[in-house]
Amino acid sequence: MITYKSKREIERMRSAGQVIAKVFDLVGDLVRPGITTGEIDAKVEEFICSEGGTPSFKGYHGFPGSICASVNDEIVHGIPSDRELADGDLFTIDVGVIIRGYHGDAARSFPVGAVSADVARLAAATAEALNDGIQACRPGNRLSDIARAVEARGRGDGYGIVKQYVGHGIGTDLHEEPQVPNYVSDSLLKSDLVLKRGLVIAIEPMFNLGTGETRTLDDEWTVVTKDGKCSAHFEDTVAITDDGPEIMTRPIDRQDLRIWSVSA
Ligand code: MG
């Protein structure tokens, strides 16, 4: 069932979103060679709780962390651990927060030290694909308009688009209907939802340097690229309003924020 949120509910959802926006500022300051993904997880959890929120992921289907921490060829669902980040790594944090009964969900890929030009371009393209998808979030457009915008960016730049994992509706549940794929398919076109005011969705392109194929590690969580090449992931929670998209998980005064930048 698809739920449409009232103005009042969207206001409440903003609370979780704004905590996540601040988490990304925190993580941007923390990420450096030598820090472990477990240390980042602990700091983020502490911060979320200090803001009056609860990490949505911790215990979700038994997931052990407050964040998903995925490095290089890890696409999504990496488990925080004593792994140290190294110069040249691409570190992806995916994080959910629930506050006042509503979830927010977002992800960013961060460079650790100096990343290669290939990896920097991959991350920049994935961030731009998210922005393209968000721009399609207008009443009267369809889900396929979001998918087409994301897919066009990935294909245009020659990246593998992960199809097995998709975006989703979000609200009082972390994962609600509809699914929000990053590519256009016959099945999407068959049931192509018209976007309406009050729909709140998480859009989350995952692009790979190689093919879009995935496999899951023996820990039964970590999803990696089949060919071992690098993957990037960006996600925001977006509310559709009469005025267009409102990005819940970016600062209210920095909605057009460039969410990826590398100093060359
Ligand atoms: Mg998500």
GROMACS .gro file of C-alpha atoms and ligand atoms in nm:
model
  265
    1MET     CA    1   0.000   0.000   0.000
    2ILE     CA    2   0.131   0.344  -0.088
    3THR     CA    3   0.082   0.609   0.178
    4TYR     CA    4   0.075   0.980   0.105
    5LYS     CA    5   0.197   1.207   0.382
    6SER     CA    6   0.017   1.519   0.500
    7LYS     CA    7   0.201   1.850   0.534
    8ARG     CA    8   0.217   1.785   0.904
    9GLU     CA    9   0.372   1.441   0.856
   10ILE     CA   10   0.629   1.579   0.613
   11GLU     CA   11   0.722   1.835   0.876
   12ARG     CA   12   0.776   1.553   1.121
   13MET     CA   13   0.981   1.357   0.868
   14ARG     CA   14   1.211   1.654   0.833
   15SER     CA   15   1.340   1.592   1.186
   16ALA     CA   16   1.499   1.259   1.095
   17GLY     CA   17   1.622   1.397   0.764
   18GLN     CA   18   1.799   1.690   0.923
   19VAL     CA   19   1.977   1.463   1.172
   20ILE     CA   20   2.107   1.262   0.876
   21ALA     CA   21   2.224   1.579   0.700
   22LYS     CA   22   2.430   1.656   1.010
   23VAL     CA   23   2.561   1.298   1.023
   24PHE     CA   24   2.717   1.353   0.680
   25ASP     CA   25   2.893   1.668   0.800
   26LEU     CA   26   3.027   1.467   1.093
   27VAL     CA   27   3.141   1.178   0.874
   28GLY     CA   28   3.309   1.416   0.630
   29ASP     CA   29   3.523   1.534   0.921
   30LEU     CA   30   3.593   1.180   1.048
   31VAL     CA   31   3.690   1.001   0.726
   32ARG     CA   32   4.065   0.968   0.692
   33PRO     CA   33   4.320   0.689   0.644
   34GLY     CA   34   4.354   0.479   0.961
   35ILE     CA   35   4.006   0.523   1.109
   36THR     CA   36   3.803   0.203   1.127
   37THR     CA   37   3.449   0.168   0.996
   38GLY     CA   38   3.352   0.050   1.345
   39GLU     CA   39   3.479   0.376   1.495
   40ILE     CA   40   3.270   0.575   1.246
   41ASP     CA   41   2.967   0.362   1.331
   42ALA     CA   42   3.010   0.426   1.705
   43LYS     CA   43   3.048   0.803   1.659
   44VAL     CA   44   2.745   0.822   1.430
   45GLU     CA   45   2.530   0.620   1.670
   46GLU     CA   46   2.631   0.845   1.959
   47PHE     CA   47   2.549   1.154   1.752
   48ILE     CA   48   2.209   1.024   1.639
   49CYS     CA   49   2.113   0.945   1.999
   50SER     CA   50   2.236   1.287   2.118
   51GLU     CA   51   1.995   1.443   1.865
   52GLY     CA   52   1.704   1.245   2.009
   53GLY     CA   53   1.693   0.992   1.725
   54THR     CA   54   1.735   0.617   1.698
   55PRO     CA   55   1.940   0.443   1.427
   56SER     CA   56   1.688   0.272   1.196
   57PHE     CA   57   1.926   0.003   1.074
   58LYS     CA   58   2.046  -0.138   1.406
   59GLY     CA   59   1.871  -0.471   1.454
   60TYR     CA   60   1.680  -0.434   1.124
   61HIS     CA   61   1.646  -0.801   1.019
   62GLY     CA   62   1.932  -0.851   1.264
   63PHE     CA   63   2.177  -0.602   1.110
   64PRO     CA   64   2.448  -0.539   1.371
   65GLY     CA   65   2.549  -0.178   1.290
   66SER     CA   66   2.392   0.168   1.311
   67ILE     CA   67   2.532   0.242   0.966
   68CYS     CA   68   2.610   0.036   0.659
   69ALA     CA   69   2.980   0.084   0.584
   70SER     CA   70   3.080  -0.026   0.235
   71VAL     CA   71   3.432   0.017   0.095
   72ASN     CA   72   3.545   0.009  -0.270
   73ASP     CA   73   3.389  -0.300  -0.435
   74GLU     CA   74   3.131  -0.325  -0.157
   75ILE     CA   75   2.807  -0.182  -0.293
   76VAL     CA   76   2.570  -0.185   0.004
   77HIS     CA   77   2.504  -0.342   0.346
   78GLY     CA   78   2.868  -0.361   0.459
   79ILE     CA   79   2.900  -0.432   0.832
   80PRO     CA   80   3.105  -0.183   1.039
   81SER     CA   81   3.418  -0.355   1.168
   82ASP     CA   82   3.781  -0.307   1.268
   83ARG     CA   83   3.872  -0.254   0.902
   84GLU     CA   84   4.089   0.055   0.869
   85LEU     CA   85   4.021   0.291   0.583
   86ALA     CA   86   4.322   0.341   0.357
   87ASP     CA   87   4.434   0.625   0.133
   88GLY     CA   88   4.255   0.593  -0.202
   89ASP     CA   89   3.952   0.402  -0.068
   90LEU     CA   90   3.596   0.502  -0.148
   91PHE     CA   91   3.392   0.482   0.174
   92THR     CA   92   3.013   0.466   0.151
   93ILE     CA   93   2.791   0.529   0.450
   94ASP     CA   94   2.421   0.443   0.433
   95VAL     CA   95   2.229   0.556   0.739
   96GLY     CA   96   1.870   0.560   0.862
   97VAL     CA   97   1.726   0.754   1.155
   98ILE     CA   98   1.384   0.737   1.317
   99ILE     CA   99   1.260   1.030   1.519
  100ARG     CA  100   0.905   1.127   1.614
  101GLY     CA  101   0.789   0.802   1.453
  102TYR     CA  102   0.921   0.871   1.102
  103HIS     CA  103   1.231   0.747   0.923
  104GLY     CA  104   1.486   0.917   0.703
  105ASP     CA  105   1.735   0.723   0.489
  106ALA     CA  106   2.034   0.847   0.289
  107ALA     CA  107   2.381   0.750   0.168
  108ARG     CA  108   2.701   0.919   0.058
  109SER     CA  109   3.031   0.797  -0.084
  110PHE     CA  110   3.336   0.976   0.059
  111PRO     CA  111   3.693   0.979  -0.073
  112VAL     CA  112   3.955   0.859   0.174
  113GLY     CA  113   4.262   1.070   0.113
  114ALA     CA  114   4.332   1.090  -0.260
  115VAL     CA  115   4.119   0.862  -0.480
  116SER     CA  116   4.197   0.779  -0.843
  117ALA     CA  117   4.046   0.991  -1.119
  118ASP     CA  118   3.830   0.695  -1.226
  119VAL     CA  119   3.683   0.658  -0.880
  120ALA     CA  120   3.629   1.034  -0.843
  121ARG     CA  121   3.440   1.043  -1.174
  122LEU     CA  122   3.230   0.742  -1.075
  123ALA     CA  123   3.128   0.905  -0.748
  124ALA     CA  124   3.055   1.239  -0.913
  125ALA     CA  125   2.836   1.072  -1.177
  126THR     CA  126   2.643   0.876  -0.914
  127ALA     CA  127   2.582   1.195  -0.715
  128GLU     CA  128   2.467   1.372  -1.031
  129ALA     CA  129   2.235   1.080  -1.114
  130LEU     CA  130   2.073   1.125  -0.773
  131ASN     CA  131   2.027   1.495  -0.846
  132ASP     CA  132   1.878   1.410  -1.188
  133GLY     CA  133   1.635   1.166  -1.029
  134ILE     CA  134   1.533   1.423  -0.767
  135GLN     CA  135   1.461   1.682  -1.037
  136ALA     CA  136   1.206   1.439  -1.183
  137CYS     CA  137   1.014   1.433  -0.852
  138ARG     CA  138   0.722   1.653  -0.954
  139PRO     CA  139   0.348   1.593  -0.930
  140GLY     CA  140   0.224   1.453  -1.262
  141ASN     CA  141   0.554   1.288  -1.351
  142ARG     CA  142   0.583   0.913  -1.316
  143LEU     CA  143   0.817   0.675  -1.136
  144SER     CA  144   0.969   0.590  -1.473
  145ASP     CA  145   1.074   0.955  -1.516
  146ILE     CA  146   1.296   0.917  -1.209
  147ALA     CA  147   1.429   0.582  -1.328
  148ARG     CA  148   1.496   0.716  -1.677
  149ALA     CA  149   1.685   1.019  -1.548
  150VAL     CA  150   1.908   0.808  -1.324
  151GLU     CA  151   1.966   0.543  -1.588
  152ALA     CA  152   2.051   0.799  -1.858
  153ARG     CA  153   2.331   0.943  -1.644
  154GLY     CA  154   2.477   0.599  -1.569
  155ARG     CA  155   2.458   0.473  -1.924
  156GLY     CA  156   2.582   0.799  -2.071
  157ASP     CA  157   2.896   0.772  -1.861
  158GLY     CA  158   2.936   0.398  -1.929
  159TYR     CA  159   2.888   0.272  -1.575
  160GLY     CA  160   2.731  -0.052  -1.458
  161ILE     CA  161   2.393   0.022  -1.301
  162VAL     CA  162   2.300  -0.200  -1.006
  163LYS     CA  163   1.951  -0.333  -1.071
  164GLN     CA  164   1.912  -0.577  -0.787
  165TYR     CA  165   1.874  -0.308  -0.520
  166VAL     CA  166   1.633  -0.019  -0.556
  167GLY     CA  167   1.495   0.285  -0.381
  168HIS     CA  168   1.169   0.279  -0.188
  169GLY     CA  169   0.887   0.463  -0.024
  170ILE     CA  170   0.958   0.568   0.335
  171GLY     CA  171   0.761   0.694   0.634
  172THR     CA  172   0.656   0.517   0.953
  173ASP     CA  173   0.828   0.214   0.798
  174LEU     CA  174   1.184   0.225   0.669
  175HIS     CA  175   1.086   0.047   0.350
  176GLU     CA  176   0.743   0.123   0.209
  177GLU     CA  177   0.589   0.090  -0.134
  178PRO     CA  178   0.656   0.177  -0.409
  179GLN     CA  179   0.992   0.041  -0.522
  180VAL     CA  180   1.197   0.309  -0.696
  181PRO     CA  181   1.427   0.142  -0.950
  182ASN     CA  182   1.730   0.305  -1.112
  183TYR     CA  183   1.639   0.181  -1.460
  184VAL     CA  184   1.333   0.156  -1.682
  185SER     CA  185   1.184  -0.191  -1.733
  186ASP     CA  186   0.868  -0.333  -1.889
  187SER     CA  187   0.732  -0.418  -1.547
  188LEU     CA  188   0.790  -0.062  -1.425
  189LEU     CA  189   0.612   0.083  -1.728
  190LYS     CA  190   0.320  -0.156  -1.677
  191SER     CA  191   0.247  -0.026  -1.326
  192ASP     CA  192   0.400   0.318  -1.369
  193LEU     CA  193   0.289   0.525  -1.070
  194VAL     CA  194   0.194   0.890  -1.120
  195LEU     CA  195   0.379   1.100  -0.862
  196LYS     CA  196   0.150   1.293  -0.629
  197ARG     CA  197   0.190   1.542  -0.351
  198GLY     CA  198   0.271   1.366  -0.024
  199LEU     CA  199   0.466   1.076  -0.173
  200VAL     CA  200   0.797   1.041   0.011
  201ILE     CA  201   1.063   0.819  -0.143
  202ALA     CA  202   1.428   0.729  -0.104
  203ILE     CA  203   1.612   0.750  -0.437
  204GLU     CA  204   1.942   0.563  -0.435
  205PRO     CA  205   2.149   0.508  -0.748
  206MET     CA  206   2.438   0.259  -0.722
  207PHE     CA  207   2.686   0.274  -1.010
  208ASN     CA  208   2.987   0.049  -1.069
  209LEU     CA  209   3.310   0.098  -1.264
  210GLY     CA  210   3.249  -0.246  -1.418
  211THR     CA  211   2.924  -0.434  -1.472
  212GLY     CA  212   2.612  -0.394  -1.258
  213GLU     CA  213   2.629  -0.756  -1.139
  214THR     CA  214   2.641  -0.829  -0.768
  215ARG     CA  215   2.704  -1.108  -0.523
  216THR     CA  216   2.656  -1.137  -0.146
  217LEU     CA  217   2.943  -1.236   0.084
  218ASP     CA  218   2.930  -1.522   0.334
  219ASP     CA  219   2.840  -1.278   0.613
  220GLU     CA  220   2.501  -1.272   0.435
  221TRP     CA  221   2.494  -0.891   0.437
  222THR     CA  222   2.776  -0.736   0.238
  223VAL     CA  223   2.689  -0.698  -0.130
  224VAL     CA  224   2.990  -0.662  -0.361
  225THR     CA  225   3.043  -0.619  -0.732
  226LYS     CA  226   3.089  -0.954  -0.906
  227ASP     CA  227   3.395  -0.828  -1.095
  228GLY     CA  228   3.559  -0.668  -0.790
  229LYS     CA  229   3.550  -0.316  -0.936
  230CYS     CA  230   3.459  -0.007  -0.737
  231SER     CA  231   3.100   0.098  -0.663
  232ALA     CA  232   2.948   0.431  -0.551
  233HIS     CA  233   2.613   0.494  -0.381
  234PHE     CA  234   2.422   0.815  -0.312
  235GLU     CA  235   2.075   0.836  -0.161
  236ASP     CA  236   1.837   1.101  -0.033
  237THR     CA  237   1.487   1.095   0.114
  238VAL     CA  238   1.267   1.321  -0.099
  239ALA     CA  239   0.915   1.451  -0.042
  240ILE     CA  240   0.705   1.544  -0.343
  241THR     CA  241   0.527   1.872  -0.291
  242ASP     CA  242   0.324   2.101  -0.516
  243ASP     CA  243   0.638   2.314  -0.552
  244GLY     CA  244   0.850   2.015  -0.655
  245PRO     CA  245   1.095   1.803  -0.459
  246GLU     CA  246   1.193   1.874  -0.101
  247ILE     CA  247   1.514   1.692  -0.010
  248MET     CA  248   1.462   1.595   0.354
  249THR     CA  249   1.816   1.466   0.408
  250ARG     CA  250   2.001   1.781   0.298
  251PRO     CA  251   2.018   2.105   0.495
  252ILE     CA  252   1.707   2.316   0.434
  253ASP     CA  253   1.921   2.611   0.320
  254ARG     CA  254   2.150   2.394   0.106
  255GLN     CA  255   1.908   2.190  -0.107
  256ASP     CA  256   2.119   2.234  -0.420
  257LEU     CA  257   2.430   2.130  -0.233
  258ARG     CA  258   2.694   1.965  -0.450
  259ILE     CA  259   2.716   1.643  -0.258
  260TRP     CA  260   3.041   1.523  -0.410
  261SER     CA  261   3.354   1.726  -0.443
  262VAL     CA  262   3.717   1.623  -0.462
  263SER     CA  263   4.006   1.856  -0.442
  264ALA     CA  264   4.232   1.735  -0.718
  265MG      MG  265   1.736   0.314   0.129
   0.00000   0.00000   0.00000
